Amino acid sequence: MEFRPIRSLTYGVFLIVGVYFALQTEYYQHKVAGFKVPQQHVVSQNSETTEGKLIDLLAPKIFILSLFPIEADVWYKHLPGSDLGDLFAQTISVPGLSPLYPDIHCTLDGSICQVTTGMSEINAATTITSVILSRKFDLRKTYFLLAGIAGVNPNHGTLGSVALARFAVQVALQYEIDPREIPPDWKTGYFSFGTRSPNEYPTELYGTEVFELNEALRDVAFGLASTATLNDTADIQEYRDKYRTDGVRYRSATESPSVIKCDATTSDVYFSGNYLAEAFEDLTNLWTNGLAKYCMSAMEDNAILEALVRFHVHDMVDFSRVILLRTGSNFDRPPPGVDAFTHLRGEHLNGIEIAAANIYLAGLEIVKGILGDWDEVFAKGIEPSNYLGDILGTLGGVPDFVPVAGEGAQVI
């Protein structure tokens, strides 16, 4: 008899807990049901929730990858005026995204989605991994448009230039010695792993040094982007003239912005100045056997591409559907007569407004082209004719950019 109150109390606790979980389950199912996308974009692949209920996945045709707000804002502000939809029509929260940018935004029909990763390699890789593993999307036929601003090499482009890349090179993945302590015949303190001096091909590889994208898709994107009328301003035109004093060498720097084919570097080190820019230009040439032409410096590309390669292996994304677009917001080295510090901190990012505008202007033409020719061209994909993937051959085939000197490199 003494135990009856305790037994009654126990039954009461179980009853309360049971009601709580029943209400939580009903709420979750209601929330999931409210998340469903219009029927024309529902795909056959499903995802199972923790309650065992199957929900439909969103299958965007294009996923825009922005790195920080100014690159995202141009899409938020201007896309509704294009009749392609409003990215705020659907807001999807995913665990693991940046605490600063915790949501994915999609148009109402689900054909276009966008996420902001946060700057630097760690933020970028973490966000992309979280998106793919969220089990809220079917990304097997999605085109990824990595679209951001960058430092521009005045040998190949100018402020506002739009570059579409075939290669991304992780130039800071090296040894480094402070320049005040380097041997007198060295031009830089950077040198490749396993070597004893700059300009030697690495004998030790980590696997993320170089990525090669679908050249055929890059060329299609180039054709689409080239139809855009790019933004420019009088003050930027005047600033470009500072590079005219160096004659033919920097001729590209003095021209109006255009769409160009050239390649991107990745480094968490925000480098600027002649010595570093020239060192990384030489390294890009070395690591790709002369195939890549460095014109844009960025912080995230190789990290994002590594995540996409890994999930391509598991048939969760298609690495042949990646487009890398960068626009010139600042020169990577000063004009003649200006020191590196003044250039970096005094005239820093002076082209950022037109660079951001041109992300949208050129990117919109790519988006329109993909959506407009989806059934006839893009649904089945653009068949690559070149090697595709990382420096290790993870996706099959042999990298065409590794020189003979690198064939015996050890993978660490």
mmCIF file of C-alpha atoms in Angstrom:
data_model
loop_
_atom_site.group_PDB
_atom_site.id
_atom_site.type_symbol
_atom_site.label_atom_id
_atom_site.label_comp_id
_atom_site.label_asym_id
_atom_site.label_seq_id
_atom_site.Cartn_x
_atom_site.Cartn_y
_atom_site.Cartn_z
ATOM 1 C CA MET A 1 0.000 0.000 0.000
ATOM 2 C CA GLU A 2 2.859 2.367 0.762
ATOM 3 C CA PHE A 3 4.033 2.218 -2.888
ATOM 4 C CA ARG A 4 0.768 3.244 -4.532
ATOM 5 C CA PRO A 5 1.455 7.000 -4.437
ATOM 6 C CA ILE A 6 4.855 6.425 -6.039
ATOM 7 C CA ARG A 7 3.331 4.113 -8.661
ATOM 8 C CA SER A 8 0.613 6.670 -9.417
ATOM 9 C CA LEU A 9 3.224 9.386 -9.675
ATOM 10 C CA THR A 10 5.247 7.224 -12.081
ATOM 11 C CA TYR A 11 2.197 6.612 -14.275
ATOM 12 C CA GLY A 12 1.535 10.339 -14.273
ATOM 13 C CA VAL A 13 5.068 11.152 -15.377
ATOM 14 C CA PHE A 14 4.892 8.618 -18.221
ATOM 15 C CA LEU A 15 1.535 10.047 -19.295
ATOM 16 C CA ILE A 16 2.898 13.601 -19.391
ATOM 17 C CA VAL A 17 6.015 12.524 -21.315
ATOM 18 C CA GLY A 18 3.892 10.549 -23.771
ATOM 19 C CA VAL A 19 1.612 13.509 -24.442
ATOM 20 C CA TYR A 20 4.653 15.767 -24.885
ATOM 21 C CA PHE A 21 6.259 13.533 -27.511
ATOM 22 C CA ALA A 22 2.938 13.063 -29.292
ATOM 23 C CA LEU A 23 2.540 16.822 -29.564
ATOM 24 C CA GLN A 24 6.143 17.219 -30.708
ATOM 25 C CA THR A 25 5.665 14.563 -33.399
ATOM 26 C CA GLU A 26 2.467 16.201 -34.616
ATOM 27 C CA TYR A 27 4.213 19.587 -34.722
ATOM 28 C CA TYR A 28 7.204 18.197 -36.614
ATOM 29 C CA GLN A 29 5.031 16.410 -39.157
ATOM 30 C CA HIS A 30 3.039 19.587 -39.673
ATOM 31 C CA LYS A 31 6.282 21.533 -40.153
ATOM 32 C CA VAL A 32 7.595 18.978 -42.650
ATOM 33 C CA ALA A 33 4.321 18.989 -44.556
ATOM 34 C CA GLY A 34 4.502 22.759 -44.812
ATOM 35 C CA PHE A 35 7.990 22.506 -46.304
ATOM 36 C CA LYS A 36 6.939 20.562 -49.408
ATOM 37 C CA VAL A 37 7.747 22.210 -52.718
ATOM 38 C CA PRO A 38 5.438 22.601 -55.717
ATOM 39 C CA GLN A 39 4.751 19.279 -57.403
ATOM 40 C CA GLN A 40 6.615 20.039 -60.620
ATOM 41 C CA HIS A 41 9.897 20.138 -58.687
ATOM 42 C CA VAL A 42 9.334 17.081 -56.520
ATOM 43 C CA VAL A 43 11.782 14.309 -57.332
ATOM 44 C CA SER A 44 11.604 10.577 -56.845
ATOM 45 C CA GLN A 45 14.384 10.457 -54.274
ATOM 46 C CA ASN A 46 13.109 10.818 -50.712
ATOM 47 C CA SER A 47 14.618 11.538 -47.329
ATOM 48 C CA GLU A 48 13.549 9.799 -44.137
ATOM 49 C CA THR A 49 12.941 11.889 -41.027
ATOM 50 C CA THR A 50 13.721 10.751 -37.503
ATOM 51 C CA GLU A 51 10.097 9.600 -37.232
ATOM 52 C CA GLY A 52 10.434 7.453 -40.357
ATOM 53 C CA LYS A 53 8.210 9.744 -42.448
ATOM 54 C CA LEU A 54 9.339 10.279 -46.049
ATOM 55 C CA ILE A 55 9.482 13.858 -47.287
ATOM 56 C CA ASP A 56 10.126 15.169 -50.783
ATOM 57 C CA LEU A 57 13.483 16.746 -51.532
ATOM 58 C CA LEU A 58 14.017 20.070 -53.227
ATOM 59 C CA ALA A 59 15.885 19.640 -56.525
ATOM 60 C CA PRO A 60 17.271 23.032 -57.572
ATOM 61 C CA LYS A 61 18.566 23.371 -61.099
ATOM 62 C CA ILE A 62 21.035 26.052 -59.999
ATOM 63 C CA PHE A 63 22.626 26.587 -56.592
ATOM 64 C CA ILE A 64 24.345 29.964 -56.208
ATOM 65 C CA LEU A 65 27.255 29.909 -53.762
ATOM 66 C CA SER A 66 28.033 33.328 -52.282
ATOM 67 C CA LEU A 67 30.855 33.885 -49.819
ATOM 68 C CA PHE A 68 29.777 37.012 -47.939
ATOM 69 C CA PRO A 69 26.837 39.442 -47.947
ATOM 70 C CA ILE A 70 27.723 41.854 -50.748
ATOM 71 C CA GLU A 71 27.891 38.912 -53.174
ATOM 72 C CA ALA A 72 24.546 37.585 -51.979
ATOM 73 C CA ASP A 73 22.737 40.915 -51.786
ATOM 74 C CA VAL A 74 22.905 41.533 -55.535
ATOM 75 C CA TRP A 75 20.896 38.346 -56.090
ATOM 76 C CA TYR A 76 18.398 39.138 -53.334
ATOM 77 C CA LYS A 77 17.845 42.657 -54.636
ATOM 78 C CA HIS A 78 17.769 42.167 -58.383
ATOM 79 C CA LEU A 79 16.608 38.612 -59.133
ATOM 80 C CA PRO A 80 12.893 39.394 -58.546
ATOM 81 C CA GLY A 81 13.061 41.931 -61.378
ATOM 82 C CA SER A 82 14.282 39.253 -63.786
ATOM 83 C CA ASP A 83 11.033 37.255 -63.600
ATOM 84 C CA LEU A 84 13.035 34.228 -62.443
ATOM 85 C CA GLY A 85 11.697 34.453 -58.910
ATOM 86 C CA ASP A 86 12.413 35.792 -55.448
ATOM 87 C CA LEU A 87 15.084 34.005 -53.400
ATOM 88 C CA PHE A 88 13.199 34.858 -50.209
ATOM 89 C CA ALA A 89 10.166 32.862 -51.312
ATOM 90 C CA GLN A 90 11.572 29.888 -49.388
ATOM 91 C CA THR A 91 13.927 30.087 -46.430
ATOM 92 C CA ILE A 92 15.379 26.771 -45.307
ATOM 93 C CA SER A 93 17.393 26.358 -42.124
ATOM 94 C CA VAL A 94 20.109 23.718 -42.125
ATOM 95 C CA PRO A 95 22.296 22.631 -39.182
ATOM 96 C CA GLY A 96 25.975 23.376 -39.714
ATOM 97 C CA LEU A 97 25.655 26.548 -41.767
ATOM 98 C CA SER A 98 27.494 29.673 -40.679
ATOM 99 C CA PRO A 99 25.948 31.227 -37.547
ATOM 100 C CA LEU A 100 26.095 34.504 -39.465
ATOM 101 C CA TYR A 101 24.235 33.079 -42.481
ATOM 102 C CA PRO A 102 22.155 30.180 -41.124
ATOM 103 C CA ASP A 103 19.644 29.876 -43.975
ATOM 104 C CA ILE A 104 19.390 28.734 -47.569
ATOM 105 C CA HIS A 105 17.155 30.825 -49.814
ATOM 106 C CA CYS A 106 15.205 29.457 -52.779
ATOM 107 C CA THR A 107 12.706 30.671 -55.326
ATOM 108 C CA LEU A 108 9.122 29.506 -54.950
ATOM 109 C CA ASP A 109 9.402 26.877 -57.675
ATOM 110 C CA GLY A 110 12.688 25.626 -56.208
ATOM 111 C CA SER A 111 14.652 25.990 -59.439
ATOM 112 C CA ILE A 112 17.188 28.439 -57.940
ATOM 113 C CA CYS A 113 18.697 28.263 -54.459
ATOM 114 C CA GLN A 114 21.421 30.327 -52.801
ATOM 115 C CA VAL A 115 23.593 30.035 -49.706
ATOM 116 C CA THR A 116 26.236 32.288 -48.154
ATOM 117 C CA THR A 117 29.157 30.267 -46.834
ATOM 118 C CA GLY A 118 31.141 32.835 -44.894
ATOM 119 C CA MET A 119 34.658 33.768 -45.964
ATOM 120 C CA SER A 120 37.783 31.574 -45.810
ATOM 121 C CA GLU A 121 38.385 27.916 -46.536
ATOM 122 C CA ILE A 122 37.042 26.458 -43.280
ATOM 123 C CA ASN A 123 33.755 28.350 -43.452
ATOM 124 C CA ALA A 124 33.276 27.463 -47.104
ATOM 125 C CA ALA A 125 33.948 23.741 -46.733
ATOM 126 C CA THR A 126 31.806 23.428 -43.604
ATOM 127 C CA THR A 127 28.825 25.158 -45.180
ATOM 128 C CA ILE A 128 28.890 23.174 -48.419
ATOM 129 C CA THR A 129 29.244 19.913 -46.512
ATOM 130 C CA SER A 130 26.288 20.850 -44.315
ATOM 131 C CA VAL A 131 24.110 21.688 -47.324
ATOM 132 C CA ILE A 132 24.807 18.370 -49.021
ATOM 133 C CA LEU A 133 24.348 16.302 -45.853
ATOM 134 C CA SER A 134 21.178 18.127 -44.807
ATOM 135 C CA ARG A 135 19.007 15.580 -46.654
ATOM 136 C CA LYS A 136 16.738 18.408 -47.758
ATOM 137 C CA PHE A 137 18.001 18.550 -51.341
ATOM 138 C CA ASP A 138 18.539 16.291 -54.317
ATOM 139 C CA LEU A 139 21.645 17.851 -55.874
ATOM 140 C CA ARG A 140 22.549 15.163 -58.398
ATOM 141 C CA LYS A 141 21.583 17.335 -61.381
ATOM 142 C CA THR A 142 22.197 20.725 -59.794
ATOM 143 C CA TYR A 143 24.580 23.250 -61.360
ATOM 144 C CA PHE A 144 26.691 24.988 -58.731
ATOM 145 C CA LEU A 145 27.529 28.605 -59.572
ATOM 146 C CA LEU A 146 30.359 29.673 -57.272
ATOM 147 C CA ALA A 147 30.207 33.435 -57.762
ATOM 148 C CA GLY A 148 32.317 35.896 -55.786
ATOM 149 C CA ILE A 149 34.620 38.890 -55.948
ATOM 150 C CA ALA A 150 38.395 38.507 -56.057
ATOM 151 C CA GLY A 151 41.726 40.228 -56.410
ATOM 152 C CA VAL A 152 42.609 40.585 -60.077
ATOM 153 C CA ASN A 153 45.984 40.152 -61.761
ATOM 154 C CA PRO A 154 46.608 43.274 -63.910
ATOM 155 C CA ASN A 155 48.420 41.137 -66.466
ATOM 156 C CA HIS A 156 45.156 39.452 -67.431
ATOM 157 C CA GLY A 157 42.189 41.476 -66.180
ATOM 158 C CA THR A 158 40.940 44.641 -64.577
ATOM 159 C CA LEU A 159 38.530 45.965 -61.989
ATOM 160 C CA GLY A 160 35.097 44.609 -62.856
ATOM 161 C CA SER A 161 36.411 41.800 -65.068
ATOM 162 C CA VAL A 162 34.404 38.575 -64.963
ATOM 163 C CA ALA A 163 36.610 35.478 -65.034
ATOM 164 C CA LEU A 164 35.387 31.954 -65.686
ATOM 165 C CA ALA A 165 37.925 29.416 -64.506
ATOM 166 C CA ARG A 166 38.987 25.942 -65.532
ATOM 167 C CA PHE A 167 41.555 25.599 -62.721
ATOM 168 C CA ALA A 168 41.677 26.491 -59.032
ATOM 169 C CA VAL A 169 45.094 26.363 -57.334
ATOM 170 C CA GLN A 170 45.669 26.371 -53.559
ATOM 171 C CA VAL A 171 48.805 28.480 -53.650
ATOM 172 C CA ALA A 172 49.373 28.900 -49.907
ATOM 173 C CA LEU A 173 49.589 25.142 -49.309
ATOM 174 C CA GLN A 174 53.386 25.277 -48.984
ATOM 175 C CA TYR A 175 56.274 25.811 -46.619
ATOM 176 C CA GLU A 176 56.892 29.445 -45.714
ATOM 177 C CA ILE A 177 59.961 31.230 -44.365
ATOM 178 C CA ASP A 178 59.877 34.874 -43.332
ATOM 179 C CA PRO A 179 61.319 36.876 -46.276
ATOM 180 C CA ARG A 180 63.914 38.429 -43.951
ATOM 181 C CA GLU A 181 65.441 34.988 -43.445
ATOM 182 C CA ILE A 182 65.356 33.523 -46.958
ATOM 183 C CA PRO A 183 68.509 32.753 -48.971
ATOM 184 C CA PRO A 184 69.714 35.769 -50.972
ATOM 185 C CA ASP A 185 68.904 34.215 -54.361
ATOM 186 C CA TRP A 186 65.234 33.495 -53.496
ATOM 187 C CA LYS A 187 62.405 35.806 -54.589
ATOM 188 C CA THR A 188 59.878 34.430 -52.083
ATOM 189 C CA GLY A 189 59.695 32.608 -48.771
ATOM 190 C CA TYR A 190 57.166 30.107 -50.146
ATOM 191 C CA PHE A 191 58.300 26.737 -51.493
ATOM 192 C CA SER A 192 56.478 23.467 -52.135
ATOM 193 C CA PHE A 193 56.292 20.582 -49.684
ATOM 194 C CA GLY A 194 59.177 18.154 -49.893
ATOM 195 C CA THR A 195 61.387 20.557 -51.872
ATOM 196 C CA ARG A 196 64.391 22.670 -50.976
ATOM 197 C CA SER A 197 63.725 25.837 -52.966
ATOM 198 C CA PRO A 198 60.979 27.755 -54.789
ATOM 199 C CA ASN A 199 59.948 26.739 -58.300
ATOM 200 C CA GLU A 200 60.378 23.022 -57.577
ATOM 201 C CA TYR A 201 57.344 20.793 -58.014
ATOM 202 C CA PRO A 202 56.168 19.327 -54.670
ATOM 203 C CA THR A 203 57.282 15.823 -53.800
ATOM 204 C CA GLU A 204 54.551 15.610 -51.144
ATOM 205 C CA LEU A 205 50.886 16.184 -52.025
ATOM 206 C CA TYR A 206 47.846 16.688 -49.790
ATOM 207 C CA GLY A 207 45.321 16.319 -52.607
ATOM 208 C CA THR A 208 43.726 19.770 -52.711
ATOM 209 C CA GLU A 209 46.506 21.625 -54.515
ATOM 210 C CA VAL A 210 44.784 21.803 -57.918
ATOM 211 C CA PHE A 211 41.260 21.203 -59.209
ATOM 212 C CA GLU A 212 40.245 21.104 -62.849
ATOM 213 C CA LEU A 213 36.665 21.894 -63.850
ATOM 214 C CA ASN A 214 34.594 20.989 -66.890
ATOM 215 C CA GLU A 215 36.117 23.061 -69.690
ATOM 216 C CA ALA A 216 33.157 22.505 -72.019
ATOM 217 C CA LEU A 217 30.759 23.836 -69.380
ATOM 218 C CA ARG A 218 33.119 26.734 -68.690
ATOM 219 C CA ASP A 219 33.021 27.615 -72.382
ATOM 220 C CA VAL A 220 29.217 27.470 -72.462
ATOM 221 C CA ALA A 221 29.052 29.684 -69.372
ATOM 222 C CA PHE A 222 31.545 32.064 -70.984
ATOM 223 C CA GLY A 223 29.326 32.387 -74.041
ATOM 224 C CA LEU A 224 26.270 33.105 -71.913
ATOM 225 C CA ALA A 225 28.035 35.581 -69.608
ATOM 226 C CA SER A 226 29.558 37.413 -72.575
ATOM 227 C CA THR A 227 26.108 38.627 -73.595
ATOM 228 C CA ALA A 228 25.883 40.746 -70.435
ATOM 229 C CA THR A 229 26.471 44.492 -70.415
ATOM 230 C CA LEU A 230 28.888 44.906 -67.527
ATOM 231 C CA ASN A 231 28.927 47.719 -64.995
ATOM 232 C CA ASP A 232 31.670 50.358 -64.932
ATOM 233 C CA THR A 233 32.150 53.839 -63.464
ATOM 234 C CA ALA A 234 34.126 56.954 -64.337
ATOM 235 C CA ASP A 235 36.206 56.908 -61.142
ATOM 236 C CA ILE A 236 37.264 53.302 -61.749
ATOM 237 C CA GLN A 237 38.177 54.145 -65.331
ATOM 238 C CA GLU A 238 40.378 56.927 -63.994
ATOM 239 C CA TYR A 239 42.031 54.632 -61.442
ATOM 240 C CA ARG A 240 42.898 52.076 -64.132
ATOM 241 C CA ASP A 241 45.008 54.702 -65.862
ATOM 242 C CA LYS A 242 47.568 54.385 -63.061
ATOM 243 C CA TYR A 243 48.570 51.044 -64.579
ATOM 244 C CA ARG A 244 49.011 52.546 -68.036
ATOM 245 C CA THR A 245 52.456 53.896 -67.159
ATOM 246 C CA ASP A 246 53.901 50.389 -67.252
ATOM 247 C CA GLY A 247 53.269 50.101 -70.968
ATOM 248 C CA VAL A 248 52.136 46.911 -72.659
ATOM 249 C CA ARG A 249 52.674 44.727 -69.579
ATOM 250 C CA TYR A 250 49.533 45.914 -67.803
ATOM 251 C CA ARG A 251 47.448 46.687 -70.858
ATOM 252 C CA SER A 252 44.612 44.447 -69.616
ATOM 253 C CA ALA A 253 44.429 46.484 -66.409
ATOM 254 C CA THR A 254 43.662 49.674 -68.319
ATOM 255 C CA GLU A 255 40.819 48.282 -70.413
ATOM 256 C CA SER A 256 37.103 48.234 -69.653
ATOM 257 C CA PRO A 257 35.783 45.135 -67.866
ATOM 258 C CA SER A 258 34.925 42.112 -69.959
ATOM 259 C CA VAL A 259 34.301 38.397 -69.548
ATOM 260 C CA ILE A 260 37.558 36.438 -69.696
ATOM 261 C CA LYS A 261 38.787 32.852 -69.437
ATOM 262 C CA CYS A 262 41.463 32.485 -66.765
ATOM 263 C CA ASP A 263 42.015 30.813 -63.445
ATOM 264 C CA ALA A 264 41.747 31.313 -59.697
ATOM 265 C CA THR A 265 44.026 30.878 -56.716
ATOM 266 C CA THR A 266 42.920 29.975 -53.194
ATOM 267 C CA SER A 267 44.624 31.238 -50.045
ATOM 268 C CA ASP A 268 43.437 32.111 -46.554
ATOM 269 C CA VAL A 269 46.355 34.548 -46.573
ATOM 270 C CA TYR A 270 45.047 37.772 -48.101
ATOM 271 C CA PHE A 271 48.153 38.526 -50.130
ATOM 272 C CA SER A 272 48.975 41.725 -51.965
ATOM 273 C CA GLY A 273 52.052 43.180 -53.625
ATOM 274 C CA ASN A 274 54.380 42.406 -56.501
ATOM 275 C CA TYR A 275 56.537 39.758 -54.820
ATOM 276 C CA LEU A 276 53.729 37.539 -53.572
ATOM 277 C CA ALA A 277 51.565 38.015 -56.654
ATOM 278 C CA GLU A 278 54.437 37.082 -58.957
ATOM 279 C CA ALA A 279 55.428 34.131 -56.758
ATOM 280 C CA PHE A 280 51.910 32.692 -56.849
ATOM 281 C CA GLU A 281 51.649 33.391 -60.560
ATOM 282 C CA ASP A 282 54.819 31.348 -61.066
ATOM 283 C CA LEU A 283 53.520 28.618 -58.772
ATOM 284 C CA THR A 284 50.231 28.343 -60.662
ATOM 285 C CA ASN A 285 52.199 27.867 -63.849
ATOM 286 C CA LEU A 286 54.449 25.265 -62.182
ATOM 287 C CA TRP A 287 51.713 23.189 -60.546
ATOM 288 C CA THR A 288 49.590 23.017 -63.718
ATOM 289 C CA ASN A 289 52.439 22.514 -66.186
ATOM 290 C CA GLY A 290 51.626 25.849 -67.810
ATOM 291 C CA LEU A 291 47.933 25.096 -68.425
ATOM 292 C CA ALA A 292 46.469 27.492 -65.856
ATOM 293 C CA LYS A 293 46.625 31.271 -66.145
ATOM 294 C CA TYR A 294 46.304 32.953 -62.758
ATOM 295 C CA CYS A 295 44.066 35.999 -62.901
ATOM 296 C CA MET A 296 41.876 35.942 -59.768
ATOM 297 C CA SER A 297 42.869 35.523 -56.106
ATOM 298 C CA ALA A 298 40.270 34.204 -53.672
ATOM 299 C CA MET A 299 39.947 32.419 -50.334
ATOM 300 C CA GLU A 300 37.358 29.658 -50.705
ATOM 301 C CA ASP A 301 37.386 27.908 -54.074
ATOM 302 C CA ASN A 302 39.548 24.845 -53.414
ATOM 303 C CA ALA A 303 37.731 24.172 -50.142
ATOM 304 C CA ILE A 304 34.348 24.146 -51.870
ATOM 305 C CA LEU A 305 35.647 22.055 -54.757
ATOM 306 C CA GLU A 306 37.136 19.473 -52.392
ATOM 307 C CA ALA A 307 33.764 19.017 -50.694
ATOM 308 C CA LEU A 308 32.051 18.616 -54.062
ATOM 309 C CA VAL A 309 34.614 16.060 -55.257
ATOM 310 C CA ARG A 310 34.103 13.953 -52.141
ATOM 311 C CA PHE A 311 30.329 13.897 -52.524
ATOM 312 C CA HIS A 312 30.525 13.268 -56.268
ATOM 313 C CA VAL A 313 32.168 9.956 -55.377
ATOM 314 C CA HIS A 314 28.970 9.018 -53.525
ATOM 315 C CA ASP A 315 26.661 10.191 -56.337
ATOM 316 C CA MET A 316 25.283 13.058 -54.255
ATOM 317 C CA VAL A 317 26.453 15.849 -56.590
ATOM 318 C CA ASP A 318 27.867 16.044 -60.110
ATOM 319 C CA PHE A 319 31.288 17.700 -60.184
ATOM 320 C CA SER A 320 30.997 18.239 -63.940
ATOM 321 C CA ARG A 321 28.242 20.790 -63.188
ATOM 322 C CA VAL A 322 30.401 23.297 -61.296
ATOM 323 C CA ILE A 323 30.939 26.821 -62.648
ATOM 324 C CA LEU A 324 33.582 29.043 -61.030
ATOM 325 C CA LEU A 325 33.007 32.767 -61.609
ATOM 326 C CA ARG A 326 35.096 35.513 -60.018
ATOM 327 C CA THR A 327 34.984 39.277 -60.580
ATOM 328 C CA GLY A 328 37.818 41.749 -60.011
ATOM 329 C CA SER A 329 37.241 43.984 -56.979
ATOM 330 C CA ASN A 330 40.860 45.081 -56.440
ATOM 331 C CA PHE A 331 44.221 44.581 -58.092
ATOM 332 C CA ASP A 332 46.499 42.015 -56.462
ATOM 333 C CA ARG A 333 49.505 44.342 -56.757
ATOM 334 C CA PRO A 334 49.946 48.122 -56.793
ATOM 335 C CA PRO A 335 50.337 50.331 -59.838
ATOM 336 C CA PRO A 336 53.832 51.628 -60.606
ATOM 337 C CA GLY A 337 55.013 54.166 -58.043
ATOM 338 C CA VAL A 338 52.706 52.987 -55.231
ATOM 339 C CA ASP A 339 53.953 50.827 -52.351
ATOM 340 C CA ALA A 340 52.213 47.580 -51.409
ATOM 341 C CA PHE A 341 50.894 48.776 -48.035
ATOM 342 C CA THR A 342 49.350 51.956 -49.421
ATOM 343 C CA HIS A 343 47.761 49.949 -52.196
ATOM 344 C CA LEU A 344 46.326 47.335 -49.837
ATOM 345 C CA ARG A 345 45.047 49.576 -47.072
ATOM 346 C CA GLY A 346 44.647 52.905 -48.822
ATOM 347 C CA GLU A 347 43.080 51.892 -52.132
ATOM 348 C CA HIS A 348 41.713 48.556 -50.972
ATOM 349 C CA LEU A 349 38.672 47.086 -52.761
ATOM 350 C CA ASN A 350 38.083 50.247 -54.761
ATOM 351 C CA GLY A 351 36.304 48.204 -57.443
ATOM 352 C CA ILE A 352 34.069 46.232 -55.111
ATOM 353 C CA GLU A 353 30.809 47.863 -56.190
ATOM 354 C CA ILE A 354 31.210 47.140 -59.891
ATOM 355 C CA ALA A 355 32.612 43.693 -59.093
ATOM 356 C CA ALA A 356 29.497 42.830 -57.090
ATOM 357 C CA ALA A 357 27.237 44.259 -59.784
ATOM 358 C CA ASN A 358 28.983 42.206 -62.452
ATOM 359 C CA ILE A 359 28.552 38.998 -60.457
ATOM 360 C CA TYR A 360 24.843 39.455 -60.961
ATOM 361 C CA LEU A 361 24.916 40.831 -64.507
ATOM 362 C CA ALA A 362 27.106 38.020 -65.859
ATOM 363 C CA GLY A 363 25.732 35.372 -63.511
ATOM 364 C CA LEU A 364 22.145 36.141 -64.463
ATOM 365 C CA GLU A 365 22.866 35.337 -68.111
ATOM 366 C CA ILE A 366 24.276 31.973 -67.052
ATOM 367 C CA VAL A 367 21.241 31.264 -64.875
ATOM 368 C CA LYS A 368 18.830 32.273 -67.638
ATOM 369 C CA GLY A 369 20.678 30.135 -70.149
ATOM 370 C CA ILE A 370 20.606 27.033 -67.963
ATOM 371 C CA LEU A 371 16.933 27.386 -67.072
ATOM 372 C CA GLY A 372 15.905 28.314 -70.607
ATOM 373 C CA ASP A 373 17.600 25.309 -72.228
ATOM 374 C CA TRP A 374 17.135 22.868 -69.371
ATOM 375 C CA ASP A 375 15.154 20.208 -71.189
ATOM 376 C CA GLU A 376 17.153 20.305 -74.415
ATOM 377 C CA VAL A 377 20.694 20.830 -73.095
ATOM 378 C CA PHE A 378 21.364 21.113 -69.399
ATOM 379 C CA ALA A 379 19.229 18.392 -67.802
ATOM 380 C CA LYS A 380 21.473 15.708 -69.258
ATOM 381 C CA GLY A 381 24.624 17.707 -68.499
ATOM 382 C CA ILE A 382 27.502 19.096 -70.552
ATOM 383 C CA GLU A 383 29.885 16.243 -71.316
ATOM 384 C CA PRO A 384 33.463 17.134 -70.290
ATOM 385 C CA SER A 385 36.202 16.579 -72.845
ATOM 386 C CA ASN A 386 39.056 17.269 -70.416
ATOM 387 C CA TYR A 387 40.260 15.685 -67.187
ATOM 388 C CA LEU A 388 37.910 16.437 -64.295
ATOM 389 C CA GLY A 389 38.646 16.552 -60.575
ATOM 390 C CA ASP A 390 41.527 16.888 -58.142
ATOM 391 C CA ILE A 391 45.262 16.301 -58.374
ATOM 392 C CA LEU A 392 44.861 12.715 -57.106
ATOM 393 C CA GLY A 393 42.577 11.405 -59.841
ATOM 394 C CA THR A 394 39.813 10.750 -57.310
ATOM 395 C CA LEU A 395 37.059 10.867 -59.942
ATOM 396 C CA GLY A 396 38.955 8.667 -62.376
ATOM 397 C CA GLY A 397 41.450 9.357 -65.106
ATOM 398 C CA VAL A 398 44.898 10.888 -64.943
ATOM 399 C CA PRO A 399 45.332 14.626 -64.282
ATOM 400 C CA ASP A 400 46.506 16.296 -67.471
ATOM 401 C CA PHE A 401 48.171 19.148 -65.609
ATOM 402 C CA VAL A 402 50.796 17.224 -63.628
ATOM 403 C CA PRO A 403 54.275 17.660 -65.150
ATOM 404 C CA VAL A 404 56.688 14.767 -65.528
ATOM 405 C CA ALA A 405 58.575 16.067 -62.500
ATOM 406 C CA GLY A 406 55.501 15.492 -60.337
ATOM 407 C CA GLU A 407 54.666 11.936 -61.335
ATOM 408 C CA GLY A 408 56.571 10.458 -58.397
ATOM 409 C CA ALA A 409 55.115 12.764 -55.751
ATOM 410 C CA GLN A 410 54.037 11.066 -52.540
ATOM 411 C CA VAL A 411 50.492 11.577 -51.272
ATOM 412 C CA ILE A 412 50.502 12.447 -47.579
#
